[in-house]
Coordinates of C-alpha atoms and ligand atoms in Angstrom, one line a residue:
M1 CA -5.9 -24.1 1.7
I2 CA -2.5 -21.7 3.1
D3 CA -3.6 -18.3 0.8
L4 CA -0.6 -16.6 0.5
R5 CA -1.7 -14.3 -2.4
S6 CA -1.9 -11.4 -0.2
D7 CA -2.3 -9.9 3.4
T8 CA -5.8 -8.8 1.7
V9 CA -7.3 -12.0 2.0
T10 CA -7.5 -11.9 5.9
R11 CA -11.1 -12.5 7.7
P12 CA -11.9 -9.9 10.5
D13 CA -11.8 -11.5 13.7
D14 CA -14.7 -11.5 16.3
R15 CA -13.8 -8.5 18.1
M16 CA -14.2 -6.8 14.7
R17 CA -17.3 -8.2 13.3
E18 CA -18.6 -7.2 17.3
A19 CA -17.3 -3.7 16.9
A20 CA -18.8 -3.4 13.7
R21 CA -22.4 -4.5 15.1
E22 CA -21.8 -2.1 18.2
A23 CA -20.7 0.7 16.2
E24 CA -22.4 4.0 16.6
V25 CA -23.3 5.3 13.2
G26 CA -24.5 8.5 11.2
D27 CA -24.5 10.2 7.5
D28 CA -20.8 10.1 7.4
V29 CA -21.3 12.5 4.2
Y30 CA -23.1 15.3 6.8
R31 CA -19.8 14.2 8.7
E32 CA -22.2 13.1 10.9
D33 CA -21.2 9.5 12.0
P34 CA -19.0 9.5 15.2
T35 CA -17.3 6.2 14.6
V36 CA -16.1 7.7 11.1
N37 CA -14.7 11.0 12.7
E38 CA -12.9 9.2 15.2
L39 CA -10.8 7.0 12.8
E40 CA -10.4 9.8 11.0
R41 CA -9.0 11.9 13.7
R42 CA -7.0 8.7 14.8
A43 CA -5.3 8.1 12.0
A44 CA -4.3 11.7 11.7
D45 CA -2.6 11.8 14.9
V46 CA -0.6 8.4 13.7
V47 CA 0.9 9.3 11.3
G48 CA 1.1 13.0 12.8
K49 CA -0.6 14.9 10.0
E50 CA -3.7 17.2 10.6
A51 CA -6.3 15.3 9.2
A52 CA -7.4 12.8 7.7
L53 CA -9.7 11.2 5.8
Y54 CA -11.6 7.8 5.4
V55 CA -11.7 6.0 2.0
P56 CA -13.4 2.1 1.2
T57 CA -9.7 1.6 -1.0
G58 CA -6.3 2.1 -1.3
T59 CA -6.6 2.8 -5.1
M60 CA -9.3 5.7 -4.6
G61 CA -7.1 6.9 -1.6
N62 CA -4.4 7.2 -4.1
Q63 CA -6.2 8.5 -6.8
V64 CA -8.1 10.8 -5.0
A65 CA -5.1 12.4 -3.8
V66 CA -3.6 12.5 -6.9
R67 CA -6.3 14.4 -8.4
T68 CA -6.3 17.0 -5.3
H69 CA -2.5 17.8 -5.4
T70 CA -2.9 18.4 -9.6
E71 CA -4.4 19.9 -12.6
R72 CA -5.3 18.2 -15.6
G73 CA -2.5 18.0 -18.4
Q74 CA 0.0 17.9 -15.9
E75 CA 2.4 15.7 -15.1
V76 CA 3.2 13.3 -12.2
L77 CA 6.5 11.5 -11.6
A78 CA 5.9 8.2 -10.4
E79 CA 8.4 4.8 -9.7
R80 CA 8.5 2.7 -12.8
E81 CA 6.6 -0.1 -11.1
S82 CA 5.0 2.0 -8.0
H83 CA 1.1 0.4 -7.6
V84 CA -0.3 3.7 -8.6
V85 CA 1.4 3.0 -12.3
K86 CA 0.8 -0.4 -12.6
W87 CA -2.1 -1.6 -11.0
E88 CA -4.6 1.1 -10.7
L89 CA -5.6 0.8 -14.2
G90 CA -4.2 4.0 -15.9
G91 CA -6.9 5.6 -13.3
M92 CA -4.2 8.9 -13.3
A93 CA -5.0 9.2 -17.0
Q94 CA -8.9 8.5 -17.1
L95 CA -10.0 10.0 -14.1
S96 CA -7.7 12.7 -13.7
G97 CA -6.2 13.7 -17.0
L98 CA -2.4 13.6 -16.3
Q99 CA 0.3 12.4 -17.8
V100 CA 2.8 10.0 -15.9
R101 CA 6.9 10.2 -16.5
T102 CA 8.0 7.2 -15.0
I103 CA 11.4 6.7 -13.2
D104 CA 13.4 3.8 -12.8
G105 CA 14.0 3.3 -9.3
D106 CA 16.8 0.9 -8.0
D107 CA 16.2 -2.8 -7.0
R108 CA 14.4 -1.5 -4.5
G109 CA 12.5 1.0 -5.9
V110 CA 14.3 3.9 -4.3
V111 CA 14.1 7.2 -6.4
A112 CA 16.7 9.3 -5.9
P113 CA 16.8 13.2 -5.8
E114 CA 18.9 13.6 -9.1
Q115 CA 16.3 11.7 -10.3
V116 CA 13.7 13.8 -9.0
R117 CA 15.3 16.3 -10.6
E118 CA 16.2 14.9 -13.9
G119 CA 12.1 13.7 -14.6
Y120 CA 10.8 17.0 -13.7
V121 CA 9.5 19.3 -16.1
A122 CA 8.8 23.1 -16.2
E123 CA 5.5 24.4 -17.4
D124 CA 6.3 26.5 -20.8
L125 CA 4.6 26.8 -24.1
H126 CA 5.1 23.2 -25.4
R127 CA 5.4 21.1 -21.7
P128 CA 2.8 20.5 -19.4
G129 CA 4.4 21.3 -15.9
T130 CA 5.2 18.5 -12.8
G131 CA 2.2 18.6 -10.6
L132 CA 2.8 15.4 -8.1
L133 CA 5.8 13.4 -7.2
A134 CA 4.4 10.0 -6.1
L135 CA 6.4 7.6 -3.7
E136 CA 5.6 4.5 -2.6
N137 CA 6.6 2.9 0.9
T138 CA 6.8 -0.5 1.4
H139 CA 7.2 -1.2 -2.3
N140 CA 5.4 -4.0 -3.3
S141 CA 7.1 -4.5 -6.7
K142 CA 10.3 -4.5 -5.5
G143 CA 9.7 -7.1 -2.9
G144 CA 8.1 -5.3 0.1
A145 CA 11.4 -2.7 0.5
A146 CA 11.0 -0.9 3.7
I147 CA 12.5 2.7 2.4
E148 CA 14.1 4.5 4.8
A149 CA 13.2 7.9 6.3
E150 CA 16.5 9.5 4.7
V151 CA 15.8 8.2 1.7
I152 CA 12.2 9.5 1.4
A153 CA 12.9 12.9 2.7
A154 CA 16.2 13.3 -0.2
A155 CA 13.2 13.0 -2.9
A156 CA 10.5 14.9 -1.4
E157 CA 13.1 17.4 -0.7
A158 CA 14.2 17.6 -4.3
A159 CA 10.7 17.7 -5.5
H160 CA 9.7 20.3 -3.0
G161 CA 12.8 22.2 -3.8
L162 CA 10.9 23.0 -8.0
G163 CA 7.6 23.2 -6.1
V164 CA 6.1 20.1 -6.7
P165 CA 4.0 18.3 -3.8
V166 CA 4.6 14.8 -2.7
H167 CA 2.5 11.9 -2.1
L168 CA 3.4 8.5 -0.4
D169 CA 1.7 5.3 -1.3
G170 CA 1.8 4.1 2.4
A171 CA -0.4 0.9 2.0
R172 CA 2.4 -0.9 4.1
V173 CA 4.0 2.1 5.5
F174 CA 3.3 0.6 8.9
N175 CA 5.4 -2.2 7.9
A176 CA 8.2 -0.3 6.5
A177 CA 8.0 1.5 10.0
A178 CA 7.8 -2.0 11.8
A179 CA 11.3 -3.0 10.0
L180 CA 13.1 -0.2 10.2
G181 CA 12.1 0.1 14.0
T182 CA 11.3 3.9 13.2
D183 CA 8.1 5.8 14.0
V184 CA 5.7 6.0 10.9
K185 CA 5.6 9.6 11.5
E186 CA 9.6 9.7 10.9
L187 CA 8.6 8.2 7.7
V188 CA 6.1 10.4 6.6
D189 CA 7.1 13.7 8.1
P190 CA 8.8 14.5 4.5
V191 CA 5.9 14.1 1.9
D192 CA 2.3 16.2 2.1
S193 CA 0.0 13.1 1.8
V194 CA -0.3 9.6 2.6
M195 CA -2.3 7.1 1.9
F196 CA -2.1 3.9 4.5
C197 CA -4.8 0.6 4.5
L198 CA -6.2 -0.9 7.0
S199 CA -7.1 -3.8 5.2
K200 CA -3.8 -5.6 4.6
G201 CA -1.1 -6.2 7.3
L202 CA -4.0 -4.7 9.9
G203 CA -6.5 -7.1 9.1
A204 CA -9.6 -4.6 8.8
P205 CA -12.4 -6.1 6.4
V206 CA -12.2 -2.8 4.2
G207 CA -10.8 0.7 4.1
S208 CA -7.8 2.9 3.8
M209 CA -6.8 6.3 5.2
L210 CA -5.6 9.4 3.4
A211 CA -3.8 12.0 5.6
G212 CA -2.3 15.4 4.9
S213 CA -3.0 19.2 6.0
E214 CA -6.5 20.3 7.3
G215 CA -6.8 21.9 3.7
F216 CA -5.7 18.9 1.9
V217 CA -8.1 16.8 3.1
E218 CA -10.7 19.3 3.0
R219 CA -10.2 19.3 -0.8
A220 CA -9.6 15.9 -1.2
R221 CA -13.2 15.1 0.5
R222 CA -14.9 16.9 -2.7
N223 CA -13.0 14.7 -5.2
R224 CA -13.8 11.5 -2.8
K225 CA -17.6 12.6 -3.2
L226 CA -16.6 12.9 -7.0
F227 CA -14.6 9.3 -7.1
G228 CA -18.0 8.1 -5.5
G229 CA -16.8 7.6 -2.3
G230 CA -19.0 9.8 -0.5
M231 CA -20.2 6.8 2.3
R232 CA -23.2 7.0 4.6
Q233 CA -23.6 4.9 7.9
A234 CA -19.8 4.2 7.1
G235 CA -19.0 3.8 11.0
I236 CA -20.1 -0.2 10.7
I237 CA -17.0 -0.7 8.4
A238 CA -14.6 2.4 10.4
A239 CA -15.3 0.7 13.2
P240 CA -13.4 -2.6 12.9
G241 CA -10.6 0.0 11.2
L242 CA -9.9 1.3 14.4
L243 CA -9.4 -2.0 16.0
A244 CA -6.9 -2.6 12.8
L245 CA -5.1 0.4 13.3
E246 CA -3.8 -1.1 16.7
N247 CA -2.8 -4.1 14.9
R248 CA 0.3 -2.3 13.7
H249 CA 2.3 -3.5 16.5
R250 CA 1.7 -7.1 15.2
L251 CA 3.7 -6.7 12.0
D252 CA 6.8 -8.2 12.8
E253 CA 5.0 -11.7 13.4
D254 CA 4.6 -11.6 9.8
H255 CA 8.0 -10.2 9.0
E256 CA 9.4 -13.3 10.8
N257 CA 7.5 -15.7 9.0
A258 CA 8.2 -14.1 5.8
R259 CA 11.7 -14.8 6.8
R260 CA 11.0 -18.0 7.5
L261 CA 9.3 -19.0 4.9
A262 CA 12.1 -17.3 2.6
A263 CA 14.8 -19.3 4.0
G264 CA 12.3 -22.7 3.5
L265 CA 11.9 -22.0 0.1
D266 CA 15.3 -20.8 -0.9
G267 CA 16.6 -24.1 0.0
I268 CA 14.5 -25.9 -2.3
A269 CA 16.6 -26.6 -5.7
G270 CA 15.7 -24.5 -8.6
L271 CA 14.3 -21.3 -6.5
S272 CA 15.9 -18.1 -5.7
V273 CA 14.6 -16.6 -2.8
P274 CA 16.1 -13.0 -1.3
E275 CA 15.4 -12.5 2.5
P276 CA 12.7 -10.2 2.8
E277 CA 12.3 -7.2 4.2
T278 CA 9.1 -7.0 5.4
N279 CA 6.0 -9.4 4.5
I280 CA 6.5 -10.0 0.9
V281 CA 8.6 -13.0 -0.5
L282 CA 9.6 -13.0 -4.3
V283 CA 10.3 -16.1 -5.5
D284 CA 12.6 -16.7 -9.0
C285 CA 11.2 -20.1 -10.0
E286 CA 13.1 -20.3 -13.6
G287 CA 15.6 -22.7 -12.3
T288 CA 12.7 -25.3 -12.1
D289 CA 12.6 -25.1 -16.1
H290 CA 8.4 -24.0 -15.3
T291 CA 7.0 -20.3 -15.4
A292 CA 5.4 -19.1 -12.9
E293 CA 1.8 -20.0 -13.7
E294 CA 2.7 -23.2 -14.1
F295 CA 4.4 -23.3 -10.6
L296 CA 1.4 -21.5 -8.8
A297 CA -0.7 -24.0 -10.5
A298 CA 1.3 -26.8 -9.1
C299 CA 1.3 -25.2 -5.8
E300 CA -2.4 -24.8 -5.9
A301 CA -2.6 -28.2 -6.3
E302 CA -0.6 -29.1 -3.0
G303 CA -2.5 -26.6 -0.9
V304 CA -0.6 -23.1 -1.4
L305 CA -1.5 -20.0 -3.1
G306 CA 0.6 -17.2 -4.4
V307 CA 0.3 -14.9 -7.5
A308 CA 2.5 -14.3 -10.6
F309 CA 4.7 -11.1 -10.3
G310 CA 6.8 -11.7 -14.0
E311 CA 7.3 -14.8 -16.1
Y312 CA 9.2 -16.7 -13.7
R313 CA 8.5 -14.8 -10.4
V314 CA 5.6 -15.3 -7.9
R315 CA 4.9 -13.2 -4.9
F316 CA 4.1 -14.9 -1.4
C317 CA 2.5 -12.9 1.3
T318 CA 2.5 -13.4 4.9
H319 CA -0.5 -12.0 7.2
R320 CA -2.6 -12.1 10.0
D321 CA -4.1 -15.1 9.2
V322 CA -1.2 -17.2 8.8
A323 CA -1.4 -19.9 11.4
N324 CA 1.0 -21.5 13.6
G325 CA 2.9 -24.1 11.8
D326 CA 1.3 -22.7 8.1
V327 CA 4.8 -21.6 7.4
E328 CA 6.3 -25.3 7.9
K329 CA 3.1 -26.5 6.0
A330 CA 3.7 -24.3 2.9
I331 CA 7.5 -25.0 2.4
A332 CA 6.7 -28.7 2.6
A333 CA 3.9 -28.4 -0.1
V334 CA 6.1 -26.2 -2.4
E335 CA 8.6 -29.0 -2.1
R336 CA 6.1 -31.7 -3.4
A337 CA 4.3 -29.3 -6.1
L338 CA 8.0 -29.1 -7.4
Ligands
LIG401 N1 -2.3 -4.3 -3.6 C1 -2.6 -5.3 -3.8 C2 -2.7 -5.6 -5.6 O1 -3.5 -4.5 -6.1 C3 -1.5 -6.0 -6.2 C4 -1.9 -6.6 -3.1 O2 -2.6 -8.0 -3.4 O3 -0.5 -6.4 -2.7 N2 -0.9 0.5 -3.0 C5 -0.1 -0.7 -3.0 C6 1.4 -0.7 -3.0 C7 -0.9 -1.8 -2.9 O4 -0.4 -2.8 -3.0 C8 -1.9 -1.9 -3.1 C9 -3.2 -3.1 -2.7 C10 -3.0 -0.3 -3.2 C11 -2.3 0.4 -3.2 C12 -4.7 -0.4 -3.5 O5 -4.8 -0.7 -2.8 P1 -6.7 -1.6 -2.6 O6 -6.2 -2.9 -3.0 O7 -7.2 -1.0 -1.3 O8 -7.4 -0.8 -3.8

């Protein structure tokens, strides 16, 4: 089976398993786990922030960030299709008592500065006030669009001009940096906090990082505990995370595989597949007269897995466990499926 459902499906390699076995550990709630401490230092360095916090999932990282930046009852501005709005179980409302005001980004999920200013509400007798702007890079729902540093900076500047902090869901921010040929620090410099995942293209079995100023991360540490994310001998999972951090230089390979996959699938009658910017391939299958679910069932029977991203839209995602020749096999399998 060629599993292209997500870049989260990768298995830890032998080096990661070995690193987990050998990891020096301690109780991380007491901040006594040397491996977690090292991972937090290295992660902060890589993104150019003062400090970082290890969290079990990207979802927890986003939710802790949102909670840390805001006060109950405020509004959060976020792109309509962003993960934090669409795929986190309404966590902002459930966990932090926030109301979301969505912004319709463009077809790459870009939020323009004037949209930030339009969406902002000042606190008064009737209105709750805007507590946070949440951005996403790469933008998952929009096919892994790699949003340029100046675009992020423009939206962030608009928010900061209104006294509103900015969080970036950078689950795949290293994919964005690789695709743009930019240092990740440039992409995250304009924002106050960034979450990135070790468990996607970087290949760790678990874990994400939330980075920001010392003060922000100190407060986030309390909220992580509140949300049940205070882990103990977490060095066992942080050790593969340290190796994963070094895998950020391998993402171009996933992007190249995604481009080859997209080009091959686009050549199949009934499928329309734009050239991907990173490792996410969105396939429009309306021309086949089959829904995404029907199309996916046929693909599965031929040995390829993807996920539905709409009635006639399917996502295939390339990753570290895509073996040599898998892209060509997947294209041939989809052709047979149809
Ligand atoms: N995304 C998953 C699914 O939830 C859709 C995937 O397979 O892509 N931010 C972004 C932009 C994400 O894509 C994801 C995971 C998360 C946050 C949450 O990360 P986890 O799964 O670690 O909670």
